[in-house]
Tab-separated table of C-alpha atoms and ligand atoms in Angstrom:
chain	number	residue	atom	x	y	z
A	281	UNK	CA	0.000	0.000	0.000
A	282	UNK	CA	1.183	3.674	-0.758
A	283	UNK	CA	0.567	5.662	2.703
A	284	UNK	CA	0.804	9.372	3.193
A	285	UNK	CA	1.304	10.907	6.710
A	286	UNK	CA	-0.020	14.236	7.326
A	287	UNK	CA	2.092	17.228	8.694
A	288	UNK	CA	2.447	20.696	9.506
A	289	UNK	CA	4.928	22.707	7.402
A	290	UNK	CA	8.801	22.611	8.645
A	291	UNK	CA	8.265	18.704	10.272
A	292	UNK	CA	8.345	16.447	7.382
A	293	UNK	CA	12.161	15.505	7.790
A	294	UNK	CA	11.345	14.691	11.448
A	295	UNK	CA	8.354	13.018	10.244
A	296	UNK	CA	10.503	11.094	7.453
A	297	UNK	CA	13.115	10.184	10.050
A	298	UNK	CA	9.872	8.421	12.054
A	299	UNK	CA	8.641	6.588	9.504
A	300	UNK	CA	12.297	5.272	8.690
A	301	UNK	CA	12.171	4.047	11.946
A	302	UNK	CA	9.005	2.257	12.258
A	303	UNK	CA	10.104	0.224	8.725
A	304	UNK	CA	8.337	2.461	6.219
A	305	UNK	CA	9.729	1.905	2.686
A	306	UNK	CA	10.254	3.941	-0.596
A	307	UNK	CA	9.799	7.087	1.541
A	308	UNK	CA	9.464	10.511	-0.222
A	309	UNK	CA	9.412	13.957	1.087
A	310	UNK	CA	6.287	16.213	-0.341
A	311	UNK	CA	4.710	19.330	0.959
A	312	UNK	CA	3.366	18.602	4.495
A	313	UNK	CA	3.363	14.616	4.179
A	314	UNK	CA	5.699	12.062	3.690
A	315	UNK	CA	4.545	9.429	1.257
A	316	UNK	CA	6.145	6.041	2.239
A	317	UNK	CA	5.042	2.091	1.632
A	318	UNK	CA	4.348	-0.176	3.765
A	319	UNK	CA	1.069	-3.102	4.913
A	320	UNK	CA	-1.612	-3.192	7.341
A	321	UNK	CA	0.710	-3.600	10.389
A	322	UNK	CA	2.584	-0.568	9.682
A	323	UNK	CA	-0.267	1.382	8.838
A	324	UNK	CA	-1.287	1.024	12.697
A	325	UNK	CA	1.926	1.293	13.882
A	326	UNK	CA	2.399	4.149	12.007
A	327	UNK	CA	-1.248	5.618	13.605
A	328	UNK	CA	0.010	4.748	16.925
A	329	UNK	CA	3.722	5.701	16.826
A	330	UNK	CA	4.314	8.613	14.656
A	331	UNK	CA	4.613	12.104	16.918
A	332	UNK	CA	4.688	14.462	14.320
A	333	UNK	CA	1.553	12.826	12.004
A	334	UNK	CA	-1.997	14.703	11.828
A	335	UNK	CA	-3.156	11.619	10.055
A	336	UNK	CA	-2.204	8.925	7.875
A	337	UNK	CA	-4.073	8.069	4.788
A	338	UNK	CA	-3.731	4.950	2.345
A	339	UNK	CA	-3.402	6.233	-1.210
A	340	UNK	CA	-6.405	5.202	-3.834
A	341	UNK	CA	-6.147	6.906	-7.105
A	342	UNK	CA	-5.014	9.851	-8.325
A	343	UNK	CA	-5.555	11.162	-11.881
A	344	UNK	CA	-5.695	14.327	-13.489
A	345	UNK	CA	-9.234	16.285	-13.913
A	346	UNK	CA	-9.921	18.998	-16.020
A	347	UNK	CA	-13.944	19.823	-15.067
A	348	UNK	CA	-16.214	18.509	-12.138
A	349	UNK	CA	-17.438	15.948	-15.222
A	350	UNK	CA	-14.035	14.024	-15.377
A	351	UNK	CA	-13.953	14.118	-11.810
A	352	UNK	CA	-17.303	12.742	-11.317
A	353	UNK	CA	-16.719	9.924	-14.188
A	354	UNK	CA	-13.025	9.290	-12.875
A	355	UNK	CA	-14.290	8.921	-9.478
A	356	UNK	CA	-16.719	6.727	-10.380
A	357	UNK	CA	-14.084	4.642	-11.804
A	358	UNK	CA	-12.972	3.764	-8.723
A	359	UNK	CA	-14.244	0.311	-6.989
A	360	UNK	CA	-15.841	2.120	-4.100
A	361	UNK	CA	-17.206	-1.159	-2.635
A	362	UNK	CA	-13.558	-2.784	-1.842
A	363	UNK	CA	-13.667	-0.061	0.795
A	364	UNK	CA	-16.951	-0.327	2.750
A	365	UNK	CA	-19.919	-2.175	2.669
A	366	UNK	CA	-23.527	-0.867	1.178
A	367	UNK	CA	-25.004	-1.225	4.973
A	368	UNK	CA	-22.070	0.956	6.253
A	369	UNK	CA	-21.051	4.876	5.893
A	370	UNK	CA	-18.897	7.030	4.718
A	371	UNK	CA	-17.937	10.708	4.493
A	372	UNK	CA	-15.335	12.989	2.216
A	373	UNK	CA	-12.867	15.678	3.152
A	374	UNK	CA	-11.740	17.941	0.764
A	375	UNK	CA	-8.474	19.931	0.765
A	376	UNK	CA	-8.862	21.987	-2.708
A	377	UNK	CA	-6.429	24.507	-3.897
A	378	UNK	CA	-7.283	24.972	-7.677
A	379	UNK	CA	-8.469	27.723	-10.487
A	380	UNK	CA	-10.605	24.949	-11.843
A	381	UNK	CA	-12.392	23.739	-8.754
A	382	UNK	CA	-13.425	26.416	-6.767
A	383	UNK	CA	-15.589	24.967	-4.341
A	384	UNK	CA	-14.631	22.115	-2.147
A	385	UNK	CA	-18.382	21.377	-1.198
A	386	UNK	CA	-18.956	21.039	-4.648
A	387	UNK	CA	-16.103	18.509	-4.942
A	388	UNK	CA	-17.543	16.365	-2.374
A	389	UNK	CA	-20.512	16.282	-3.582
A	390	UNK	CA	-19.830	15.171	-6.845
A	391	UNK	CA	-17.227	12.526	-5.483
A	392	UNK	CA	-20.206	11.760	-2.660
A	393	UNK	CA	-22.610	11.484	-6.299
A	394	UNK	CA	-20.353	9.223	-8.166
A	395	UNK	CA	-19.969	6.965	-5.044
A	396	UNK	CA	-23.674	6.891	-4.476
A	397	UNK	CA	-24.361	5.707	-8.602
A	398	UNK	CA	-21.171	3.416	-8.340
A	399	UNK	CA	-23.519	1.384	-5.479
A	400	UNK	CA	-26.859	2.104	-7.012
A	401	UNK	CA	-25.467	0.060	-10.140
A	402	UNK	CA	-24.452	-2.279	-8.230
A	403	UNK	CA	-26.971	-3.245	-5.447
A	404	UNK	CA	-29.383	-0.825	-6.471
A	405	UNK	CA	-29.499	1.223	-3.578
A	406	UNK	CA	-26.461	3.668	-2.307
A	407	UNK	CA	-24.647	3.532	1.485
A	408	UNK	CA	-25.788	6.452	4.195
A	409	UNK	CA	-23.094	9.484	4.779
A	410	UNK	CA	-22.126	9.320	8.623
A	411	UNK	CA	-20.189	12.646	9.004
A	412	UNK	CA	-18.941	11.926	12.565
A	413	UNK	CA	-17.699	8.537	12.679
A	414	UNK	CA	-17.910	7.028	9.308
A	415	UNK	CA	-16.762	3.000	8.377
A	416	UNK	CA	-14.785	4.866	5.792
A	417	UNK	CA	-13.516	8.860	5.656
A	418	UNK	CA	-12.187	9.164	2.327
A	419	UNK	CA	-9.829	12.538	1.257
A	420	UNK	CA	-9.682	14.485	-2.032
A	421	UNK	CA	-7.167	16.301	-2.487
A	422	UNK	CA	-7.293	18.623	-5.725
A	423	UNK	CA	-4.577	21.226	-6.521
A	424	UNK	CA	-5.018	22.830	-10.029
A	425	UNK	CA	-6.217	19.879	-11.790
A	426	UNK	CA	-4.351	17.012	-9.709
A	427	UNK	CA	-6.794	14.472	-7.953
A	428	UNK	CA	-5.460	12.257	-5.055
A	429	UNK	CA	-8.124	10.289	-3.329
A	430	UNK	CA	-7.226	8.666	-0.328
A	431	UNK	CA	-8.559	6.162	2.554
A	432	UNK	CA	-8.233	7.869	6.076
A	433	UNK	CA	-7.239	6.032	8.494
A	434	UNK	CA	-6.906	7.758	11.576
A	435	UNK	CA	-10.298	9.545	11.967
A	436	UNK	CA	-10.264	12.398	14.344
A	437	UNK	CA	-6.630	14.595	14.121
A	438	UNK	CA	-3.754	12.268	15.558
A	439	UNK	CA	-2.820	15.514	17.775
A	440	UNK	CA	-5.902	14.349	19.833
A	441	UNK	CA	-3.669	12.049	21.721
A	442	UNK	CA	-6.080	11.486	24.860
A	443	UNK	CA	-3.864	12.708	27.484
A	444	UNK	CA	-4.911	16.360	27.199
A	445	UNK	CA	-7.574	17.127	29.733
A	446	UNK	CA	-6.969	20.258	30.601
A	447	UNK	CA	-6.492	22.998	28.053
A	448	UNK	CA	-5.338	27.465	28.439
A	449	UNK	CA	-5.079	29.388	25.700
A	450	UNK	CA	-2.820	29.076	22.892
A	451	UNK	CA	-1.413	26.374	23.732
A	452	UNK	CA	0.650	24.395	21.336
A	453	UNK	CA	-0.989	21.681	19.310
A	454	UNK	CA	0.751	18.037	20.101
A	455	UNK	CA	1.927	17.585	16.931
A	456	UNK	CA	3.567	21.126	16.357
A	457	UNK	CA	5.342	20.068	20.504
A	458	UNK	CA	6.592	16.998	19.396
A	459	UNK	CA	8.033	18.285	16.237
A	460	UNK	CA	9.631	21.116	18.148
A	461	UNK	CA	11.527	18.659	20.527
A	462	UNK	CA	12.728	16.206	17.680
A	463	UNK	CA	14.196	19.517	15.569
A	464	UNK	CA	15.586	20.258	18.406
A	465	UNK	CA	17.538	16.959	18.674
A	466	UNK	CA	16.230	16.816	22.285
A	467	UNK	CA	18.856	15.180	24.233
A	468	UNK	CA	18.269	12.285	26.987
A	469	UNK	CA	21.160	13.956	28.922
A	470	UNK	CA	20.083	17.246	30.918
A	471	UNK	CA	17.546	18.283	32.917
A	472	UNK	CA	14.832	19.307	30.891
A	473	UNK	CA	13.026	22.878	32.445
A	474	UNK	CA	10.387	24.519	30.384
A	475	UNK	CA	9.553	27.385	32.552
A	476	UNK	CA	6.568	29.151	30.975
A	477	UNK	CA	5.170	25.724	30.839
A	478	UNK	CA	1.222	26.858	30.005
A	479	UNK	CA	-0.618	23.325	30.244
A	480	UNK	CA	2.374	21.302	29.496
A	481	UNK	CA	2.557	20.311	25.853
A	482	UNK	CA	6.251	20.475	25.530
A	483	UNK	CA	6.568	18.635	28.740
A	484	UNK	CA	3.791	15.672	28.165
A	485	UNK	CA	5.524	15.229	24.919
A	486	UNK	CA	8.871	15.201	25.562
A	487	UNK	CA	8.690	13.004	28.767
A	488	UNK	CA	6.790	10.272	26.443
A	489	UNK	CA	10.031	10.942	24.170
A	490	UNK	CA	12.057	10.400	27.067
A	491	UNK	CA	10.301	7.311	28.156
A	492	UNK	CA	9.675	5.046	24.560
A	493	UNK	CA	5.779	5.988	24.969
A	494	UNK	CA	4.005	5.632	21.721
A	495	UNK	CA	2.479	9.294	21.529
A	496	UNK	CA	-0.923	7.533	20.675
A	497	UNK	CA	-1.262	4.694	23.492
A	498	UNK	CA	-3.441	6.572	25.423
A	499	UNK	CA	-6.135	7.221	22.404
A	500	UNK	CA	-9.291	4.468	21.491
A	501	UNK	CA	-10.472	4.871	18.232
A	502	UNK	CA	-8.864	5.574	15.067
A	503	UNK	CA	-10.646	5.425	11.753
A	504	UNK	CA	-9.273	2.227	10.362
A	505	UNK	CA	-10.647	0.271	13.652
A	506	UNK	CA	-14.646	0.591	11.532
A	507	UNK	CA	-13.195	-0.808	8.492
A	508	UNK	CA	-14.558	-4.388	7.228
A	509	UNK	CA	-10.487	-5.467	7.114
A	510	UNK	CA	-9.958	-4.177	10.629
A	511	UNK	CA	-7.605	-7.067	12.591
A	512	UNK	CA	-7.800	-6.381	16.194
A	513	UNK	CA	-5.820	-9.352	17.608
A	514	UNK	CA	-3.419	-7.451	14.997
A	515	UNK	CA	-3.708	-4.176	16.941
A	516	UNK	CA	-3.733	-5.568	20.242
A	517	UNK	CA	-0.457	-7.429	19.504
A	518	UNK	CA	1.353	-3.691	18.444
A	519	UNK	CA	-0.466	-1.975	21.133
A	520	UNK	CA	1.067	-4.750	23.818
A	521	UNK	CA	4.266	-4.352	22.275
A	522	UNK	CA	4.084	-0.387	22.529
A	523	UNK	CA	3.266	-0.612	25.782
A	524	UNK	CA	6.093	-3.119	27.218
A	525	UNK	CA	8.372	-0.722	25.302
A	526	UNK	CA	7.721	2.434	27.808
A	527	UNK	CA	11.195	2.669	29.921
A	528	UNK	CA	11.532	4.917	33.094
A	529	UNK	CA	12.694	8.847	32.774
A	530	UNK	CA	16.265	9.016	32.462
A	531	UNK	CA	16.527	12.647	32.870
A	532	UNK	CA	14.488	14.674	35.680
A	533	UNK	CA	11.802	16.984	33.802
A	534	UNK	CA	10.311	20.171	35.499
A	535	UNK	CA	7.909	23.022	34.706
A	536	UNK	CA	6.752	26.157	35.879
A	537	UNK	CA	4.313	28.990	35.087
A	538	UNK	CA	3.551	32.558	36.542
A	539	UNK	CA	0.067	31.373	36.191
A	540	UNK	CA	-1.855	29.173	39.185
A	541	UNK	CA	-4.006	27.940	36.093
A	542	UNK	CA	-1.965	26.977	33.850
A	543	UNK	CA	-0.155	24.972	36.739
A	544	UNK	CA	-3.359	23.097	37.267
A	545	UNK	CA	-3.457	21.765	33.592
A	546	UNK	CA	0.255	20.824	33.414
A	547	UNK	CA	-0.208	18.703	36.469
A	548	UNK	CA	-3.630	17.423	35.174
A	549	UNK	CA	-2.508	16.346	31.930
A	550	UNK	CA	1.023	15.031	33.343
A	551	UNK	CA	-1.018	12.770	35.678
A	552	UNK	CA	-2.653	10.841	33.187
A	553	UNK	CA	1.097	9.662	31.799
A	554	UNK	CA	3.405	6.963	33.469
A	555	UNK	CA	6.058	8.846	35.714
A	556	UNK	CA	3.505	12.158	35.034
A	557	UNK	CA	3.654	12.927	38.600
A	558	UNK	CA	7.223	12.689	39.337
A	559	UNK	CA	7.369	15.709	37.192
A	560	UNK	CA	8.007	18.709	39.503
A	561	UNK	CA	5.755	22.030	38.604
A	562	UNK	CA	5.223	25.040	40.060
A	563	UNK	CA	3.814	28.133	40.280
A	564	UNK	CA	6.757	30.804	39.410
A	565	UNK	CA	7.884	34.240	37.929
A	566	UNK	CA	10.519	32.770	35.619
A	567	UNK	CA	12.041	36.409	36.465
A	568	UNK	CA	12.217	35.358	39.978
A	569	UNK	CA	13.537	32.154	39.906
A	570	UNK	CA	17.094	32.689	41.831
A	571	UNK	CA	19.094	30.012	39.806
A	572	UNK	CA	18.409	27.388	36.916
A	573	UNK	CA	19.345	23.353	37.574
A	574	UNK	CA	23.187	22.831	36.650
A	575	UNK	CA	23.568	23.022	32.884
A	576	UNK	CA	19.653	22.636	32.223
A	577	UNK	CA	17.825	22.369	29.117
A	578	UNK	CA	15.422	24.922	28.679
A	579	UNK	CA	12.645	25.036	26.144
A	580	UNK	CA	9.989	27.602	26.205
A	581	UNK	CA	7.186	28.790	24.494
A	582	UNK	CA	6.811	32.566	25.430
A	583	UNK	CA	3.625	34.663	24.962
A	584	UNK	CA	3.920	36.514	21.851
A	585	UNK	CA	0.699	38.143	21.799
A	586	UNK	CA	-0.422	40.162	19.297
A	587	UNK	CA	-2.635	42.169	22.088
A	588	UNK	CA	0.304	43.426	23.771
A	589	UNK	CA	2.167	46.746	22.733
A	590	UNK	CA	5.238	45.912	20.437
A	591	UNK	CA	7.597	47.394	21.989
A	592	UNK	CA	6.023	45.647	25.464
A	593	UNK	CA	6.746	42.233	23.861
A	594	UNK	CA	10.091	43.014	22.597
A	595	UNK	CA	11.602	44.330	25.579
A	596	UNK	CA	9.745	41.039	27.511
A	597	UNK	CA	11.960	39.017	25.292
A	598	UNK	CA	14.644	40.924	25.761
A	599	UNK	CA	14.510	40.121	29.814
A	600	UNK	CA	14.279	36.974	29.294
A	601	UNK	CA	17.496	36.638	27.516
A	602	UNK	CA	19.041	39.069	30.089
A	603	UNK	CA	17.582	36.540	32.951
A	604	UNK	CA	19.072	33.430	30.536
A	605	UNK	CA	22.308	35.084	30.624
A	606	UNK	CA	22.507	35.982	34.397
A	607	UNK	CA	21.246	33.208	35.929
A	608	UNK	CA	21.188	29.945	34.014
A	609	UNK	CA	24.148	29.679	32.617
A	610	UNK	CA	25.704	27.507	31.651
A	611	UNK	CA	22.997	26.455	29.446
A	612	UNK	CA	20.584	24.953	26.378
A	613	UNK	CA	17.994	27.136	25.553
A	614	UNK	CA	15.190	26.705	23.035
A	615	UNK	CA	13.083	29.330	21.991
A	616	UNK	CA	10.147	28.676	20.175
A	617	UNK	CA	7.392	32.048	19.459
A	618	UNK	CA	5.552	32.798	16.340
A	619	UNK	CA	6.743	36.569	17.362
A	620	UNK	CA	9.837	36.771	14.793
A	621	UNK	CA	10.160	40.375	15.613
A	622	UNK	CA	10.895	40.107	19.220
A	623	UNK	CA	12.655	36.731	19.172
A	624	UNK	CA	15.036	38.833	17.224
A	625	UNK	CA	15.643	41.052	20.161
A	626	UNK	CA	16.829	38.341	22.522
A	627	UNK	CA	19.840	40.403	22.720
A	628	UNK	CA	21.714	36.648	22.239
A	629	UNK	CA	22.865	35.153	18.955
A	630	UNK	CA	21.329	31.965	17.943
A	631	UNK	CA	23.659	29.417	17.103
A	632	UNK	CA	20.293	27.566	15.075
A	633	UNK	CA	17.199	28.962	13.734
A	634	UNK	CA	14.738	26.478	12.551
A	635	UNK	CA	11.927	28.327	10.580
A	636	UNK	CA	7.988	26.900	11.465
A	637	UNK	CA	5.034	27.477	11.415
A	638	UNK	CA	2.448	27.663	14.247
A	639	UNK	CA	-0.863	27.509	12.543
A	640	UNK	CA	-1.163	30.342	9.975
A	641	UNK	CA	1.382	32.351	11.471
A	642	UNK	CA	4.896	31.856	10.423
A	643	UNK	CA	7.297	30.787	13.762
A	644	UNK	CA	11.086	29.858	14.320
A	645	UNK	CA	13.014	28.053	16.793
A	646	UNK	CA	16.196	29.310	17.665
A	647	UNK	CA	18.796	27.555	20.142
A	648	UNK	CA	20.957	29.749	22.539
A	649	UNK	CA	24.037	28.223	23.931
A	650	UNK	CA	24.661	29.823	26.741
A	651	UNK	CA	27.897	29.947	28.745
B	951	SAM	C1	2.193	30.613	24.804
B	951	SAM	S1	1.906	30.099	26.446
B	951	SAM	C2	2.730	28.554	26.543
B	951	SAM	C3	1.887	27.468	25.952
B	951	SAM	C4	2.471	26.102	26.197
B	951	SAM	N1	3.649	25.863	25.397
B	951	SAM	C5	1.408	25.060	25.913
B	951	SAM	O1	1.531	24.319	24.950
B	951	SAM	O2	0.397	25.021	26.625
B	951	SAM	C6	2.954	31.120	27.396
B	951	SAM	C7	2.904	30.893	28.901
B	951	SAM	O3	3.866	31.754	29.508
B	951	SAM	C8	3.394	32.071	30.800
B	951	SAM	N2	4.124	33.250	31.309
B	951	SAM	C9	4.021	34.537	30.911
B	951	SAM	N3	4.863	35.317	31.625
B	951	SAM	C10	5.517	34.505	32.484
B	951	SAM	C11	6.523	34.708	33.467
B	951	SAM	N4	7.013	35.927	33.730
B	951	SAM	N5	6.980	33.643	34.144
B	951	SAM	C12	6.476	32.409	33.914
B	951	SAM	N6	5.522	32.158	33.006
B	951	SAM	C13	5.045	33.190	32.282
B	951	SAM	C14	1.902	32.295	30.579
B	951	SAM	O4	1.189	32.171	31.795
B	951	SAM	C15	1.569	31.209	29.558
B	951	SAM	O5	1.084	30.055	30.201
């Protein structure tokens, strides 16, 4: 089977470097996925084990369309029936960036029509559309006149990992956290202190980094589980596996946050993970902490809000590379902000910057060595 994984812009190395190690095959770079081969087992492993993933699809078809009539007859091509039953459901998800298709409900709908006459001809009757948890979630993708269809096979966004109960806002999606830590080569040997810690992504993440934890272990359904093919003794067997895998800590992680709330959710989502609660947070001005751990890594995700004055946020990020500087060196530090303007005034020179993206807004990370 050809599978694509799903990612944000800026992870797709990290991404590639995941699926090499989970035994994907033939694996290609292309914009925000990673197309790579592999069979059924891998395409769960891949659903469970992959950090930086949205979602992993199995490729169908994809030919080229010039009008919504070549789409609908091309689509109806396609033996819709190998993927679901008549007595089950499905739904479509369309990502369209074209001059020739214009409207992505119009796209489903005439994929959603030639699916329909494809079982009509058949059995004469078509399957039910089950927009919230379809057997099978299939994915269009047009750009200019370029069709990809596609099986999903995770179902809801593979950020949902199940750990997060508590959320602030802003905080960082799981995916976009995880990526962060693997670009940042994330060592196993320092103390790892994220000190404007918010409710904890980098911390959840990088402690099931730390500790083998499959980033989806926690989750229960994925898409492919209400296919007709699903093999749970199959699942079980990698889920087992993934779970007898999960070592203890070998570094000590901690966290802090000026905010009393945004303690709360760290601790609540850290207590749902194995070793969560030997993870110390608590409730501090990073400004006032006296001293940093010896030679800590630091990772943080400062507020660059676009609500605050400018020149409020830039001279904010210019304290905290004053307070880096004074009183935790020597040190790692990894700053990650979608505020390129006052990350620039750190008063420090990077020795990496690492541009990303943090939903539409363009970000960097940038890594301070600090003596
Ligand atoms: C963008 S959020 C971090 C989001 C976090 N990475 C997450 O995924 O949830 C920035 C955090 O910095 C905290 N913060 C702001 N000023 C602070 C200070 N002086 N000391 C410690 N934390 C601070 C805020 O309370 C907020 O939780």
């Amino acid at each position: 089977m050809k599978l694509i994984a799903k990612t944000l812009t800026g992870l797709e190395t990290v991404l590639s470097k995941e699926i090499e190690k989970i035994g994907g095959k033939n694996i290609e770079i292309v914009k925000r996925a990673v197309v790579f081969d592999g069979d059924l087992e891998l395409l769960y492993k891949a659903n469970l084990h992959l950090r930086t993933a949205i979602r992993v699809l199995v490729a169908i078809k994809s030919f080229d369309a010039k009008n919504e009539d070549e789409l609908y007859r091309k689509a109806k091509e396609i033996d819709w029936t190998e993927y679901f039953k008549l007595s089950q459901t499905f739904s479509i998800d369309t990502n369209v960036t074209s001059d020739v298709f214009r409207h992505s409900k119009y796209v489903a709908y005439k994929v959603k029509d030639a699916i329909a006459d494809r079982f009509r001809e058949i059995y004469g009757r078509r399957p039910n559309v089950n927009t919230y948890d379809p057997n099978a979630k299939f994915n269009i993708r047009i750009h200019n006149t370029t069709v990809e269809i596609s099986l999903d096979s995770s179902g809801t966004s593979l950020h949902q990992r199940g750990y997060k109960v508590e959320s602030l806002e802003a905080p960082l999606s799981e995916v976009l956290a995880a990526g962060i830590l693997l670009n940042t080569g994330f060592t196993t040997k320092k103390h790892f202190f994220d000190p404007m810690c918010g409710s904890g992504t980098l911390l959840t993440e990088a402690l099931m980094i730390n500790i083998n934890m499959a980033p989806n272990l926690m989750r229960d359904h994925f898409g492919f589980m209400n296919w007709t093919n699903y093999k749970e003794r199959l699942w079980k067997d990698i889920k087992e596996k993934a779970q007898e895998g999960i070592v203890q800590p070998s570094i000590i992680f901690s966290g802090s946050d000026i905010s009393r709330k945004a303690v709360f959710a760290t601790k609540k989502n850290l207590s749902i993970l194995p070793y969560g609660n030997d993870v110390a947070i608590v409730k501090k001005d990073f400004f006032k902490i006296e001293s940093c751990n010896e030679n800590p890594f630091i990772i943080m995700n400062p507020p660059y809000d676009i609500r605050l004055k400018e020149d409020e946020i830039i001279q904010f990020y210019k304290k905290i590379g004053d307070k880096l500087k004074q009183d935790c060196a020597p040190c790692d530090a990894w700053i990650f902000s979608g505020n390129i303007t006052a990350l620039k005034q750190f008063g420090l020179k990077p020795s990496k910057k690492i541009k990303m993206m943090n939903g539409k807004l363009d970000a960097e990370l940038r890594h301070f060595s600090i003596y």
